[in-house]
Every structure is written in C-alpha cells, then in structure tokens.
Short mmCIF file of C-alpha atoms in Angstrom, two decimals:
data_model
loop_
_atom_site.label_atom_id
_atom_site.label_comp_id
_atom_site.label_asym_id
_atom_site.label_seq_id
_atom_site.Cartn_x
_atom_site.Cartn_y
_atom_site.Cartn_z
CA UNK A 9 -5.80 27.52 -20.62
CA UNK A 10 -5.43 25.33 -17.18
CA UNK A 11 -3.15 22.67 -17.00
CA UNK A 12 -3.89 19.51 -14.73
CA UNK A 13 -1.36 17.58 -14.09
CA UNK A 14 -2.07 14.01 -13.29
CA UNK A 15 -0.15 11.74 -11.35
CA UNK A 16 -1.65 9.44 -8.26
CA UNK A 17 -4.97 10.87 -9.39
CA UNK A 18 -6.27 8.76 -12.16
CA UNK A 19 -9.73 9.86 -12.19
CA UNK A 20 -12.07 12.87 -12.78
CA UNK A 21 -14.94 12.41 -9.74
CA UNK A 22 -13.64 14.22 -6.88
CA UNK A 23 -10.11 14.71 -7.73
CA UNK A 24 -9.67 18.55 -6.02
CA UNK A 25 -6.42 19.44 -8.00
CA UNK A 26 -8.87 18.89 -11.71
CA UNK A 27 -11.93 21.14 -9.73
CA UNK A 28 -9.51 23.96 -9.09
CA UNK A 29 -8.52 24.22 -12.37
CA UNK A 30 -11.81 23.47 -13.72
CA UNK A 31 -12.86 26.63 -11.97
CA UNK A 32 -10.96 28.89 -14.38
CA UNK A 33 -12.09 26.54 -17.66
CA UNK A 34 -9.88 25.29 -20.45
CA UNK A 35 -8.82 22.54 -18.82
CA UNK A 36 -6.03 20.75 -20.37
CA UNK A 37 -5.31 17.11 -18.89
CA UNK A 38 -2.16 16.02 -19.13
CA UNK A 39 0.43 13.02 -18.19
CA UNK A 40 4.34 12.30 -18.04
CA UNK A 41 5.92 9.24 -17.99
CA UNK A 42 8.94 9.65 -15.61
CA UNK A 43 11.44 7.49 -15.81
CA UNK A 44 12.86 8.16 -12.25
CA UNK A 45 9.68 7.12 -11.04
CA UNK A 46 9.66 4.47 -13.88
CA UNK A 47 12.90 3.33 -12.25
CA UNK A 48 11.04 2.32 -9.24
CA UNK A 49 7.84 0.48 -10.25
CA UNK A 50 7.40 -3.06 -10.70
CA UNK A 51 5.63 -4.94 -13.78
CA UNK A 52 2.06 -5.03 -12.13
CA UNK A 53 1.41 -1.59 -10.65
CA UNK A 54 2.75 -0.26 -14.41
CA UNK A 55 -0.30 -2.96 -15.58
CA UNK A 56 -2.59 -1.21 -13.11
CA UNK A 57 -1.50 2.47 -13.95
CA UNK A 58 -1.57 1.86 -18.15
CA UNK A 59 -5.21 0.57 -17.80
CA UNK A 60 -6.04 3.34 -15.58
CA UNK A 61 -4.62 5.94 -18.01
CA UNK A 62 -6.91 4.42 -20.33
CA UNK A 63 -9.74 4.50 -18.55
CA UNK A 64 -9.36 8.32 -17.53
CA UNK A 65 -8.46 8.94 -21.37
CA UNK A 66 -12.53 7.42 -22.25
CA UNK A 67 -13.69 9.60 -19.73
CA UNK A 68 -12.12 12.57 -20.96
CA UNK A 69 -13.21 11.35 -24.71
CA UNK A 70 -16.23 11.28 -24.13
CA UNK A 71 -16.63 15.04 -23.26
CA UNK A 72 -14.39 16.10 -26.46
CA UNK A 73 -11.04 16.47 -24.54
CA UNK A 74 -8.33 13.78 -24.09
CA UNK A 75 -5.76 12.91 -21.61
CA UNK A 76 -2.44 14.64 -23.49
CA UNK A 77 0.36 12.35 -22.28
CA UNK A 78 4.71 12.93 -22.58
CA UNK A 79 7.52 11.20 -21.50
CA UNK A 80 10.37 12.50 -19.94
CA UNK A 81 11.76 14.74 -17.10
CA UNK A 82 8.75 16.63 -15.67
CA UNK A 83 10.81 19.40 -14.81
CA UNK A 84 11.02 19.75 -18.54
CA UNK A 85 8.34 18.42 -19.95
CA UNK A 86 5.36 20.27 -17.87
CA UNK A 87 7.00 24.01 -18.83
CA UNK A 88 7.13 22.52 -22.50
CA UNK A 89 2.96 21.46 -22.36
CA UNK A 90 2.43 24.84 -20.88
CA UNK A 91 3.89 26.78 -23.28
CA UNK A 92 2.51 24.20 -26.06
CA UNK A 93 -1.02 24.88 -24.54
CA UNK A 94 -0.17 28.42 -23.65
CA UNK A 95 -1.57 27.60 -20.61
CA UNK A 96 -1.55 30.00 -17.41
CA UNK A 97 -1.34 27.85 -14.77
CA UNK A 98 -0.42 24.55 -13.72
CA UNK A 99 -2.65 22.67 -11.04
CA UNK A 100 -1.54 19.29 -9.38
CA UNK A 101 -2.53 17.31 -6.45
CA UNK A 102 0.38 17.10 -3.84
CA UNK A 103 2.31 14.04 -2.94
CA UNK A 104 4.07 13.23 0.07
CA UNK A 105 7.33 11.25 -0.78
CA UNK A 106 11.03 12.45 -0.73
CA UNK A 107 10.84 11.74 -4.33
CA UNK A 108 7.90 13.31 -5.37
CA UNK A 109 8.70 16.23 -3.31
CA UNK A 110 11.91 16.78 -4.76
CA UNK A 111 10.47 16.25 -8.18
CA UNK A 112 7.67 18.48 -7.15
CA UNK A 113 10.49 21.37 -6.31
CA UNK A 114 12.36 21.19 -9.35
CA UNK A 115 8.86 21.75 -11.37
CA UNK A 116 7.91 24.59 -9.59
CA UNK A 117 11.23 26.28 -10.34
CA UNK A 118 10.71 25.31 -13.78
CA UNK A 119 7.31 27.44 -14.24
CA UNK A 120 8.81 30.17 -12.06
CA UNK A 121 11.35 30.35 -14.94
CA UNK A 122 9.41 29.84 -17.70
CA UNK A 123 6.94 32.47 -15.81
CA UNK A 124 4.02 30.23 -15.27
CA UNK A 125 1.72 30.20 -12.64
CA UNK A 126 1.39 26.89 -10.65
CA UNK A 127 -1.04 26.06 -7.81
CA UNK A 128 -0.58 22.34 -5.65
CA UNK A 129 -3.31 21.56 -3.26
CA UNK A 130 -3.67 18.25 -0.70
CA UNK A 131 -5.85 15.53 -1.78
CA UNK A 132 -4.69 12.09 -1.60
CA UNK A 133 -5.78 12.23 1.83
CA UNK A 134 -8.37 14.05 4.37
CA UNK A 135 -5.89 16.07 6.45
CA UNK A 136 -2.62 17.16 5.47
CA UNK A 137 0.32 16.84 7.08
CA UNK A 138 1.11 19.30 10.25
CA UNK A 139 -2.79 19.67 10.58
CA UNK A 140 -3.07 17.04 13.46
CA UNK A 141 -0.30 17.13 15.98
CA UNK A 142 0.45 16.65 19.34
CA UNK A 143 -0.54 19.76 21.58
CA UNK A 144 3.03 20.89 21.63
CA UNK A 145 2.69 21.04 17.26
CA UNK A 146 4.76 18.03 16.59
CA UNK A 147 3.52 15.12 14.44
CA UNK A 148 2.19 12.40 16.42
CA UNK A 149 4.14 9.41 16.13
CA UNK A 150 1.58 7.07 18.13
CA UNK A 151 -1.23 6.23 15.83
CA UNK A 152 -4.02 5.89 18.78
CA UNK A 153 -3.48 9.29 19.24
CA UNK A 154 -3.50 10.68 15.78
CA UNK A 155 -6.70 8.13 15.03
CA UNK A 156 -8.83 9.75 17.66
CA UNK A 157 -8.00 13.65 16.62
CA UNK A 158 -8.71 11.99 12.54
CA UNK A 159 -11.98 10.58 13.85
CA UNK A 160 -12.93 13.64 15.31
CA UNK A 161 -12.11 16.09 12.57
CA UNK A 162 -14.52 17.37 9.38
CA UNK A 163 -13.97 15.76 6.43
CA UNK A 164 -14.82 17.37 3.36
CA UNK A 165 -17.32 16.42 0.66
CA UNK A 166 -16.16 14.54 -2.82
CA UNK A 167 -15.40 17.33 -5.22
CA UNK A 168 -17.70 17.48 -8.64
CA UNK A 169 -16.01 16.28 -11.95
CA UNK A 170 -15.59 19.17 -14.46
CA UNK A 171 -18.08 19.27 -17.17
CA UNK A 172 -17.56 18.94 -20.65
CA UNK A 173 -17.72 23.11 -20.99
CA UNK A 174 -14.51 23.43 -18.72
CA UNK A 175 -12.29 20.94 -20.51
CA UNK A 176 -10.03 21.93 -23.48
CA UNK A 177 -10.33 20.46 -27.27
CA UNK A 178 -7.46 18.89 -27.45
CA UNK A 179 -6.39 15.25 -29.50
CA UNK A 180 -3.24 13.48 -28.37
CA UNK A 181 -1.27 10.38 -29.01
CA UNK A 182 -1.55 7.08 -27.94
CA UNK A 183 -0.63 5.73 -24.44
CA UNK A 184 2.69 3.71 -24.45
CA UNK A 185 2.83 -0.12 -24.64
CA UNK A 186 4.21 -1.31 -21.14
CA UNK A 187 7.23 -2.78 -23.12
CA UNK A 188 7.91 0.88 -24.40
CA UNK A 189 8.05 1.64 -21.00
CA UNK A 190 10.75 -1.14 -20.09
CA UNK A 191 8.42 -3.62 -18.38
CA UNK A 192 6.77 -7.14 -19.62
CA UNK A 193 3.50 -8.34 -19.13
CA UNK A 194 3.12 -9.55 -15.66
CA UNK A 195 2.18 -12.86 -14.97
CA UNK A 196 -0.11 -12.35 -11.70
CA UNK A 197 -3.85 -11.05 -12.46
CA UNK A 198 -3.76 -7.67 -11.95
CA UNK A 199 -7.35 -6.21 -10.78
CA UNK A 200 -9.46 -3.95 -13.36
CA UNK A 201 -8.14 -0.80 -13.06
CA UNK A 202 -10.84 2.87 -13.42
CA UNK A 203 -13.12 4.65 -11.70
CA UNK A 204 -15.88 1.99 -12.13
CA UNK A 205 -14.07 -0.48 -11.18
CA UNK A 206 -13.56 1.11 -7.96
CA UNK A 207 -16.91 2.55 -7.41
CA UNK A 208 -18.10 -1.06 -8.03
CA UNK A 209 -15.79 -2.50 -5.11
CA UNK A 210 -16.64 0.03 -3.02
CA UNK A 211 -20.19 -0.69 -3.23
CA UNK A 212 -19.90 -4.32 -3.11
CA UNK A 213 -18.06 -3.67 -0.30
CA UNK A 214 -20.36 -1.45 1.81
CA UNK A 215 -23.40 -3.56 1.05
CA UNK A 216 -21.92 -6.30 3.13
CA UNK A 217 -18.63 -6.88 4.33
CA UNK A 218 -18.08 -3.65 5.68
CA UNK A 219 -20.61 -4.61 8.50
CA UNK A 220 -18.21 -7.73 9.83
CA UNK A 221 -15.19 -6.10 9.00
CA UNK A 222 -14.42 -6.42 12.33
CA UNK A 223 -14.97 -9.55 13.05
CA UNK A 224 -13.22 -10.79 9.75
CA UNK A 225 -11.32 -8.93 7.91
CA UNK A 226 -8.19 -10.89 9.50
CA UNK A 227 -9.53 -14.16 7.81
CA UNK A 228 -7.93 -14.16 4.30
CA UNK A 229 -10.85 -16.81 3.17
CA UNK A 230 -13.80 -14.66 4.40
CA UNK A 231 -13.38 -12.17 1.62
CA UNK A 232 -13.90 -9.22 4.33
CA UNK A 233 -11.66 -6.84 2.66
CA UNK A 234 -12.54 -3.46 0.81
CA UNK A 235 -9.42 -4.70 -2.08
CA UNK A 236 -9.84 -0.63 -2.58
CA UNK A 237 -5.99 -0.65 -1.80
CA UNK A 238 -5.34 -0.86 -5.17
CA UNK A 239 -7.37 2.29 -6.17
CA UNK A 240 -6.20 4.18 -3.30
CA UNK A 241 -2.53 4.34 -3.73
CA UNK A 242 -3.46 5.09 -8.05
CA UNK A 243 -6.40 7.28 -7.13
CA UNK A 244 -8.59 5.88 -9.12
CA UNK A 245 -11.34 6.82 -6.51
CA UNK A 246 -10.73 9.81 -4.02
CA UNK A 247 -10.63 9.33 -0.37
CA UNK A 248 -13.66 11.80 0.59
CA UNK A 249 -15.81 9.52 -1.94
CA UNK A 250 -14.50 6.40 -0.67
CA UNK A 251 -15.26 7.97 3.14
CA UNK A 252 -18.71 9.34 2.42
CA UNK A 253 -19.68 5.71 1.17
CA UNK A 254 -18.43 4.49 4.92
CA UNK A 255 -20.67 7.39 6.60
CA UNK A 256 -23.61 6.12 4.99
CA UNK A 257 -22.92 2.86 5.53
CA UNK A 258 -22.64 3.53 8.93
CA UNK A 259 -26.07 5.69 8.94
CA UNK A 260 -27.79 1.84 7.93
CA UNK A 261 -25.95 0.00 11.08
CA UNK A 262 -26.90 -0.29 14.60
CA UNK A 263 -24.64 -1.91 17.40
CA UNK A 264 -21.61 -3.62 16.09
CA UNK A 265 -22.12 -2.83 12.38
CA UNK A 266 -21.62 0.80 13.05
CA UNK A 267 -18.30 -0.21 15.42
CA UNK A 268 -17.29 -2.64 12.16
CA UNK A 269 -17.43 0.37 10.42
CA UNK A 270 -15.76 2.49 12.26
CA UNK A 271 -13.02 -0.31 12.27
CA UNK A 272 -12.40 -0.15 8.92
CA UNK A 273 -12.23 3.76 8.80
CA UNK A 274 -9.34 3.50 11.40
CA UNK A 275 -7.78 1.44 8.21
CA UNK A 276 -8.32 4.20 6.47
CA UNK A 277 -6.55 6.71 9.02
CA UNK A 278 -3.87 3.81 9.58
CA UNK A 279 -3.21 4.96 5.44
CA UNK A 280 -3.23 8.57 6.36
CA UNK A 281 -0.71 8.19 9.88
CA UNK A 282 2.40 6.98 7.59
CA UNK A 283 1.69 9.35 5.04
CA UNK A 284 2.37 11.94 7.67
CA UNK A 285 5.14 9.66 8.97
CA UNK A 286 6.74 9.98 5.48
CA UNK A 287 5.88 13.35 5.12
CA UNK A 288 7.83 14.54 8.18
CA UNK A 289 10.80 11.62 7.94
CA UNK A 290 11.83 10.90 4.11
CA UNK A 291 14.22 9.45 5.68
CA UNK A 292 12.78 5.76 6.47
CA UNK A 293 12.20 4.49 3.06
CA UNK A 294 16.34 3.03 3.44
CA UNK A 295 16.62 3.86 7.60
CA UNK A 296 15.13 2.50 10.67
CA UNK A 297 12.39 4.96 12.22
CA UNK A 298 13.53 3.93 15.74
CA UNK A 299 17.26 3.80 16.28
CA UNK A 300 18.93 1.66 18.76
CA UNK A 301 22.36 1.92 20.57
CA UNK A 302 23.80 -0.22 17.62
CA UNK A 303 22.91 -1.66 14.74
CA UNK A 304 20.60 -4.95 14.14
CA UNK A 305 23.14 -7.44 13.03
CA UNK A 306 20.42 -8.72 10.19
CA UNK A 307 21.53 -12.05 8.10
CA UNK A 308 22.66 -12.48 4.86
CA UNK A 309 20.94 -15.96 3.65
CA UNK A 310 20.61 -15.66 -0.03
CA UNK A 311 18.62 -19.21 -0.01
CA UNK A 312 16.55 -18.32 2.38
CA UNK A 313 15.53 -14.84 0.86
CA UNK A 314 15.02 -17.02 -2.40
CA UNK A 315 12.69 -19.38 -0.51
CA UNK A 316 10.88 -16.68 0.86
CA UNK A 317 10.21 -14.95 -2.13
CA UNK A 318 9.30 -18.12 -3.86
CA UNK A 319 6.70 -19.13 -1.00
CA UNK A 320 8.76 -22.38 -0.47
CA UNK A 321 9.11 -21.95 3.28
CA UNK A 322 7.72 -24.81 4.70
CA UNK A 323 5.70 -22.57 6.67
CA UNK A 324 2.14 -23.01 4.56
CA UNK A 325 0.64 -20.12 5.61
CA UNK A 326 3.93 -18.08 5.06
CA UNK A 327 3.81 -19.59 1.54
CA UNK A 328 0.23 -19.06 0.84
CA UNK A 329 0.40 -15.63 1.51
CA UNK A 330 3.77 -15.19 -0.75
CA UNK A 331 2.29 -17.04 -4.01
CA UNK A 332 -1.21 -14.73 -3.37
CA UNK A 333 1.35 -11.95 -4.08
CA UNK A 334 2.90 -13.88 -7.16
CA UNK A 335 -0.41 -14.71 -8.39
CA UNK A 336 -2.25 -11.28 -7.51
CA UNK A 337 -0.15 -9.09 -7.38
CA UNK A 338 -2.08 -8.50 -4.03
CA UNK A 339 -1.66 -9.84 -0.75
CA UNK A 340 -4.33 -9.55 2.35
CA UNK A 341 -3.24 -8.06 5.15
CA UNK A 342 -2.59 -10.55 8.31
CA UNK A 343 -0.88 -11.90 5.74
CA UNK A 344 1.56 -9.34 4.88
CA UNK A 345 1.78 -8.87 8.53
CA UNK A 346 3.06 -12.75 8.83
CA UNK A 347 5.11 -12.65 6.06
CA UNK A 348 6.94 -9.59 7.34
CA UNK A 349 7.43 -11.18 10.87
CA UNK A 350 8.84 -14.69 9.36
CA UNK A 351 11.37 -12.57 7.15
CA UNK A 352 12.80 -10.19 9.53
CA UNK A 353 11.70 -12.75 12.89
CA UNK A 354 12.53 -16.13 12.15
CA UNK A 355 14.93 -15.60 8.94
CA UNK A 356 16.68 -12.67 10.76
CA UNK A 357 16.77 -11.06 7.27
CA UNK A 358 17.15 -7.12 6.62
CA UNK A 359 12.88 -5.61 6.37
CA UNK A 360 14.36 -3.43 3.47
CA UNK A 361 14.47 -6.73 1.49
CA UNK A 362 10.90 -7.47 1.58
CA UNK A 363 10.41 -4.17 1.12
CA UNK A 364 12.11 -4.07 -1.98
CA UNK A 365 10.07 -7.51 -3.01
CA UNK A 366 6.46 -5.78 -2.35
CA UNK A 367 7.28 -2.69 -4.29
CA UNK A 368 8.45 -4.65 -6.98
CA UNK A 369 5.51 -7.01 -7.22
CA UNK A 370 2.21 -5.17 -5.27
CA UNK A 371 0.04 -3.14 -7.59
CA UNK A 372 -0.79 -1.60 -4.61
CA UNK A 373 2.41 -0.53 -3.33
CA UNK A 374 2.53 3.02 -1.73
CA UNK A 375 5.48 4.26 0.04
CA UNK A 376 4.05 5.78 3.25
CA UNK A 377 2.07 2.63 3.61
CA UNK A 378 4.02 -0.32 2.67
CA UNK A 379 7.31 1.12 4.38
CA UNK A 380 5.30 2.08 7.52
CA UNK A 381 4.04 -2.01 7.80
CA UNK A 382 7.47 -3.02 7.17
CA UNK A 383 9.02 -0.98 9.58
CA UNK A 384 6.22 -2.02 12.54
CA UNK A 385 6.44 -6.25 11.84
CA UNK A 386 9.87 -5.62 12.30
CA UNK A 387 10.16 -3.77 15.11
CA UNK A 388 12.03 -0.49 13.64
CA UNK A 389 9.20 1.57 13.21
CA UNK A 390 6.74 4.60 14.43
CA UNK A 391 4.51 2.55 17.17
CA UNK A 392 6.04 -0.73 15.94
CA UNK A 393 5.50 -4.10 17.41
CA UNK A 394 7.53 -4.90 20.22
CA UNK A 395 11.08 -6.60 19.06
CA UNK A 396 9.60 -9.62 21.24
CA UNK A 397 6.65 -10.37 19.46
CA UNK A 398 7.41 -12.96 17.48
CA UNK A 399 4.61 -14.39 15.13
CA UNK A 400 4.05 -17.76 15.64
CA UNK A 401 3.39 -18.93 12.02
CA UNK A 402 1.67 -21.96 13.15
CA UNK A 403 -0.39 -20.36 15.88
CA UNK A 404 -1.30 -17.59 13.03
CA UNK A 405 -2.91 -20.74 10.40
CA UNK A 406 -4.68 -22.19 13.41
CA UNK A 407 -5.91 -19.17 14.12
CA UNK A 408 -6.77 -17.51 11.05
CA UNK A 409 -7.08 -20.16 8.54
CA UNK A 410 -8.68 -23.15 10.62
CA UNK A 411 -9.97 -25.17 8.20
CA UNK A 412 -6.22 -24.74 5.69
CA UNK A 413 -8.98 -23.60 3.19
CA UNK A 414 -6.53 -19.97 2.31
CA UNK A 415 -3.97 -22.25 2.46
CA UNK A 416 -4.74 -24.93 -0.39
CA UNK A 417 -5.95 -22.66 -2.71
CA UNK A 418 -1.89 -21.37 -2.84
CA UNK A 419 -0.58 -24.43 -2.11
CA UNK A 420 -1.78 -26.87 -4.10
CA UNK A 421 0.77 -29.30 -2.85
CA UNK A 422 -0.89 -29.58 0.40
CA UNK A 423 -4.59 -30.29 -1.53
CA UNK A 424 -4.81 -33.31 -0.15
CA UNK A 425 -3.51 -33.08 3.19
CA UNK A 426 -5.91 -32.52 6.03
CA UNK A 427 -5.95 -29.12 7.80
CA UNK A 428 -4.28 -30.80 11.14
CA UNK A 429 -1.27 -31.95 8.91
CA UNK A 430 -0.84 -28.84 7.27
CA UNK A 431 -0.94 -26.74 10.45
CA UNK A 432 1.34 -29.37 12.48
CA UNK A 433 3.47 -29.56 9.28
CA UNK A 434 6.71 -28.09 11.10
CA UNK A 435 6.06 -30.77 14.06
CA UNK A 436 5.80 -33.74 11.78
CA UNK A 437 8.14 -36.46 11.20
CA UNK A 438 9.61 -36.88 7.61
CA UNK A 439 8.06 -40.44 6.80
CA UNK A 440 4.60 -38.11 7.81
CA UNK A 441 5.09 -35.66 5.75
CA UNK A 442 5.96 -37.83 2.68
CA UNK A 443 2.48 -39.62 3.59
CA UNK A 444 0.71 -36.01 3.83
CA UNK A 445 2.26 -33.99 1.28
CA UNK A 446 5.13 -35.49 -0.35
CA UNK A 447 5.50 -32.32 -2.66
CA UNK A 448 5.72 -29.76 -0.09
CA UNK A 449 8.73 -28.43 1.14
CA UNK A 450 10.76 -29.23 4.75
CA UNK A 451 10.55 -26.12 6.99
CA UNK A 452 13.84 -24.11 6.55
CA UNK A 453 14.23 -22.95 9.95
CA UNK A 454 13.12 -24.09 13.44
CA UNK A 455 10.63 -21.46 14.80
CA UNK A 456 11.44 -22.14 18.19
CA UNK A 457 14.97 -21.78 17.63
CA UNK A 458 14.40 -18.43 15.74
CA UNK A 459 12.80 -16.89 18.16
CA UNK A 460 15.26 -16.90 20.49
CA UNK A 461 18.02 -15.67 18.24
CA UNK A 462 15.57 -12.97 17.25
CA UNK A 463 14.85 -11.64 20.67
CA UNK A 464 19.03 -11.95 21.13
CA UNK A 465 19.63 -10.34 18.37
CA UNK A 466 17.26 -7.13 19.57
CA UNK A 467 18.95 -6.97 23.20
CA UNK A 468 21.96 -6.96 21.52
CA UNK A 469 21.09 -3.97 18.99
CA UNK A 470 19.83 -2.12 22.46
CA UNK A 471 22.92 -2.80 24.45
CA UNK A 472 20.69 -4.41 27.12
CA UNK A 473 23.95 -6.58 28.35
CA UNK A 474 26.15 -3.74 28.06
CA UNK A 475 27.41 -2.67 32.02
CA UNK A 476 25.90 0.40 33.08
#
C-alpha cells in the first residue's frame, strides 16, 4: 500500500505526487484537517477547499476508492493512516511556506520513527526553488530576470491520473461540516470549486480572452481574467495542464495574440517568482523584504482601517474593489493593486493589515503570492514599487473604469450618478455630492495631502535627511 497525501492538490489529472505513488499501486488517498493550518484560513477559502474535497472524493468513487480523510496533528495522524493502511510509503507534493515546511519536517521524522518510507516531490509549480538563479547561484530577487530564464526553460507535460487498477478499496467517513471545522457559512459567492470547474474556466478562458489579455486584463469590467487563481493556490488543476492549454493557445495566434499570451504566462511566472521569494525568505510573511535605516513609522487609525475594510472610503473605485472582495470572495487584480496603495499610501496604515484582511476573506489567498503583492504596492518588497509611486485613485477610475460601469455594480449608491461625478467625487463640493449621490460617503483623506506625508514618511524610514 501507497499513501498520497493530499493537501494544495485537490485533484487527480496531473497531480505528480498521486502518479508517483500510483506507480507502485495500492494507492490510498488520504486527507487531514489541521488545525494549525485551520487556525489561519478564513470562512471562504474553507468553502472552496470542503467543495473541492468533495469533488476529488466523486472522482475517487467512481473508480471504487475514496478520499480517507482525519483530523488532527499530521505529524500524528499520517504515521497512524500508514500503519492503519499498512502502507509502505508516504508520497506528497511539496509546499513552500515556513509553515508547511516545518509541518512537512516534523512528518518526516514521524515516518522515520514509525519506520516508514516517505517520498516529497515539487509540483505546485514548473521549477523549483534554487533551479533558476542568478549566475553566481543565488535566487534572483528581480522578477525580469527570473521571467526570462522561466520563459526559456522546459516545462514538463501534465502527469496521467491513476487508473482505477492502482487505487486502493478503501470506504471512509464523511467530510466535516465547515461549522465542525470552526467556520460559518460565508456570505460572499464563493466560485464552484473541482477539477471541472477549472478545466471549464480554463477553456473559456483560452478560447477568447486570453488573446486580449494584454490589452485588458487591467479593466475589471472587460472580464479579461483567467479567475484560475482560485484553482491554483487549491490545486484543483495543475500548473503544467493549465500551461499546456496557454501553448496551444498560443500555437492558434499570430501577432499580438501570441504576445497576449505570452503576457499572461509572465502572470503565471509572476506566481512562481514569490514562491521562490518565500521559499528562500520565510521570513516576510510578518517582516519587510527590503529593510531601511529605520523603521516606517505606519499609522494606527482604527476608523480608517474600518472604512477600508468596509469599502466606505469615499474613494469609489477603492470601494468597489473592497465590496468585490466582500461579495466574491475575489478581487481583480489592478484592483488589489489600488487597494493596497490607498491602505499603506494615502492611509499610511501597516501592509500587514491588509494582509491579514485578504487572507481572511480571498478564497484565493496563497502566501507566496498575496504577501509578495502586498509587500511591492507598498514599497517593502522584492522589486517593489518605488516608495514614490503613489496611486492616484482618481487617475486609476479614469483610467481603468471610464465609463464608472465596475464601479456601480459595487456601489450601488453611486447608480445614479454619472461617471464624471463619480470620478471627480473627491473634487466636488458637498451641496454636489448630496445632488449626485447623497448616500455615498465623504472621502476620508485628502489624496493630495497623503501623498506628501507618504513620500515623508519613506525619506524618513531611509534617513535621507540624516547628515552624512
């Protein structure tokens, strides 16, 4: 007996740590609730996960096998399946965090114990980390650099699901209800969760958008978006499937289709760049990447954390994209971008508080990813934006959401307001805005103003006024 241990790899297709194991037959999936991990999820990626889990235990139904589930400490509970199972060997797919990794240690020195054999092999993304590094062998910490050597390197091909003959007969007990697990129901609509699911978005996906990703895909109402983020960070489809479907994408376009696809594969290497961030500095899920001579004197405005969270602003594309979130559990990504900027740019407040609102509230929250866009909007990070670019929030709706359409279908206090008042909205007068939108809120800070105190704030962190 095999045991495969699932855990960011909720499917069967091309999953490499299930094909290893499959290799040696009597394949016995299994799953553990952790509650340290537990400790750390949010409402709406549990949704995601549970419905997942369900999906993966059809699958595995359907062949005369099931998806044997625990709860508990892995370190604990994976020795107790093996010897349950007396299985052999235990087979997962690796994961990059200081948490998993250290959860990932204490497992293997359970089976060494309990004299099991245990095999962990990379496949949450194409290359793993240390395989693409600067000529001197260190990690790159400029993505243009690492994109071009990812570009350029082999990729391999999806790996088959096992058949029916290599899985083990095995029954087991029900998945958990998420209020056994400590979590309600969310309240934003969580996307369908499964292997289908995601094939089906990914081939929606490559039929059409993927050929003007380029040209749209930072226009929240032009629906130019893969929303495979989702599936990525649960592995619900595996990266070399997800990339194949690009190449022959890119085999149907000519001119700038093929560079629009190419774009969107750089997304795809943008996903892979923080997980080798991560991988090679735990460290910046709680610290600044990039250190300065002293520390950033952040804020401490509970009201204006509360507003921000709440999308009440008075910045309507800031609180657009912040209700998407509430409502989706989802948010598209200029948007997250903006949102980042306004917290940590014009509120002056700490990045590790939005931070902790995403991972609390994005079903598609992944460490490497969502810490590494944190960390560059506010201008801590690997290749981060400089500390004095400031998003213009206005500028950004004009820009991106011309005609306020992104806009009102979050905000339906500005529904009938025209798309010049709701962009102007921070530059009109109080008896204008009553006339426009008397719903909507009053801006809580003066961009302008903001600005200024943010770049001040930066110089200061450097020492830039400090005598030489």
């Amino acid at each position: 007996m095999q045991l495969h241990w699932h855990r960011r790899d909720l499917r069967a297709s091309d999953n490499r740590g299930l094909a290893t194991a499959a290799d040696a037959g009597g394949v016995v999936p299994v799953f553990v609730f952790d509650d340290g991990v537990l400790a750390h999820a949010g409402a709406a990626r549990v949704r995601f996960m549970l419905d997942a889990l369900a999906r993966l235990r059809e699958w595995y139904r359907e062949r005369g096998s099931d998806l044997v589930v625990a709860r508990g400490d892995p370190a604990e509970e994976i020795p107790r399946l093996a010897a349950e199972y007396d299985a052999e060997r235990v087979v997962w797919n690796q994961d990059y965090s200081g948490l998993a990794r250290t959860r990932d240690a204490a497992v293997r020195r359970a089976l060494d114990d309990a004299g099991v054999a245990r095999e962990s092999v990379h496949d949450a993304i194409h290359h793993e980390p240390g395989s693409i590094t600067t000529n001197a062998g260190d990690p790159y910490s400029v993505y243009t650099y690492f994109w071009k050597k990812w570009r350029d390197r082999e990729k391999a091909d999806p790996y088959p699901a096992p058949g029916a003959d290599s899985l083990a007969d095995v029954t087991s007990e029900d998945l958990p209800a998420i209020d056994e697990l400590g979590f309600k129901e969310p309240t934003a609509d969580v996307s369908e969760a499964g292997t289908e699911a995601a094939r089906e978005r990914l081939s929606t996906f490559c039929e059409d958008a993927i050929y003007r990703y380029a040209e749209d895909r930072d226009y929240p109402e032009r629906d130019a978006t893969s929303r495979l983020s989702t599936d990525l960070k649960w592995g619900t489809i595996g990266v070399r499937e997800a990339y194949e479907a690009t190449e022959e994408a890119a085999e149907n376009a000519d001119g700038d289709e093929a560079e629009s696809v190419e774009e969107f594969q750089s997304q795809l290497a943008w996903r892979e760049f923080y997980a080798h961030v991560l991988y090679f500095n735990p460290e910046v899920v709680t610290e600044n990447y990039k250190s300065y001579e002293h520390g950033i004197e952040w804020r401490d405005d509970d009201d204006a954390l509360a507003a921000w969270k709440a999308g009440e602003t008075g910045y309507p594309i800031v609180d657009a994209g912040m209700r998407q979130l509430r409502e989706e559990a989802y948010m598209h990504n200029r948007m997250r971008m903006l949102v980042a900027s306004f917290l940590t740019k014009d509120l002056l407040l700490d990045w590790r508080e939005g931070y902790a609102h995403f991972r609390e509230h994005l079903a598609d929250h992944d460490t490497a990813n969502d810490n590494g866009g944190w960390q560059w909007a506010a201008s801590t990070g690997t290749d981060a934006q400089p500390y004095f670019r400031v998003f213009n929030p206005t500028t950004q709706g004009e820009r991106y959401d011309p005609d306020a359409t992104y806009i009102k279908e979050y905000v339906p206090e500005l529904r009938d307001a025209s798309a010049d008042e709701i962009h102007d909205w921070p530059e009109l007068s109080p008896t204008e805005r009553e006339s426009a939108a008397p719903d909507y809120y009053e801006p809580i800070v003066d961009h302008a103003e903001r600005r200024e105190m943010a770049i001040s704030m930066f110089e200061d962190a450097r020492g830039d006024d400090e005598d030489d």
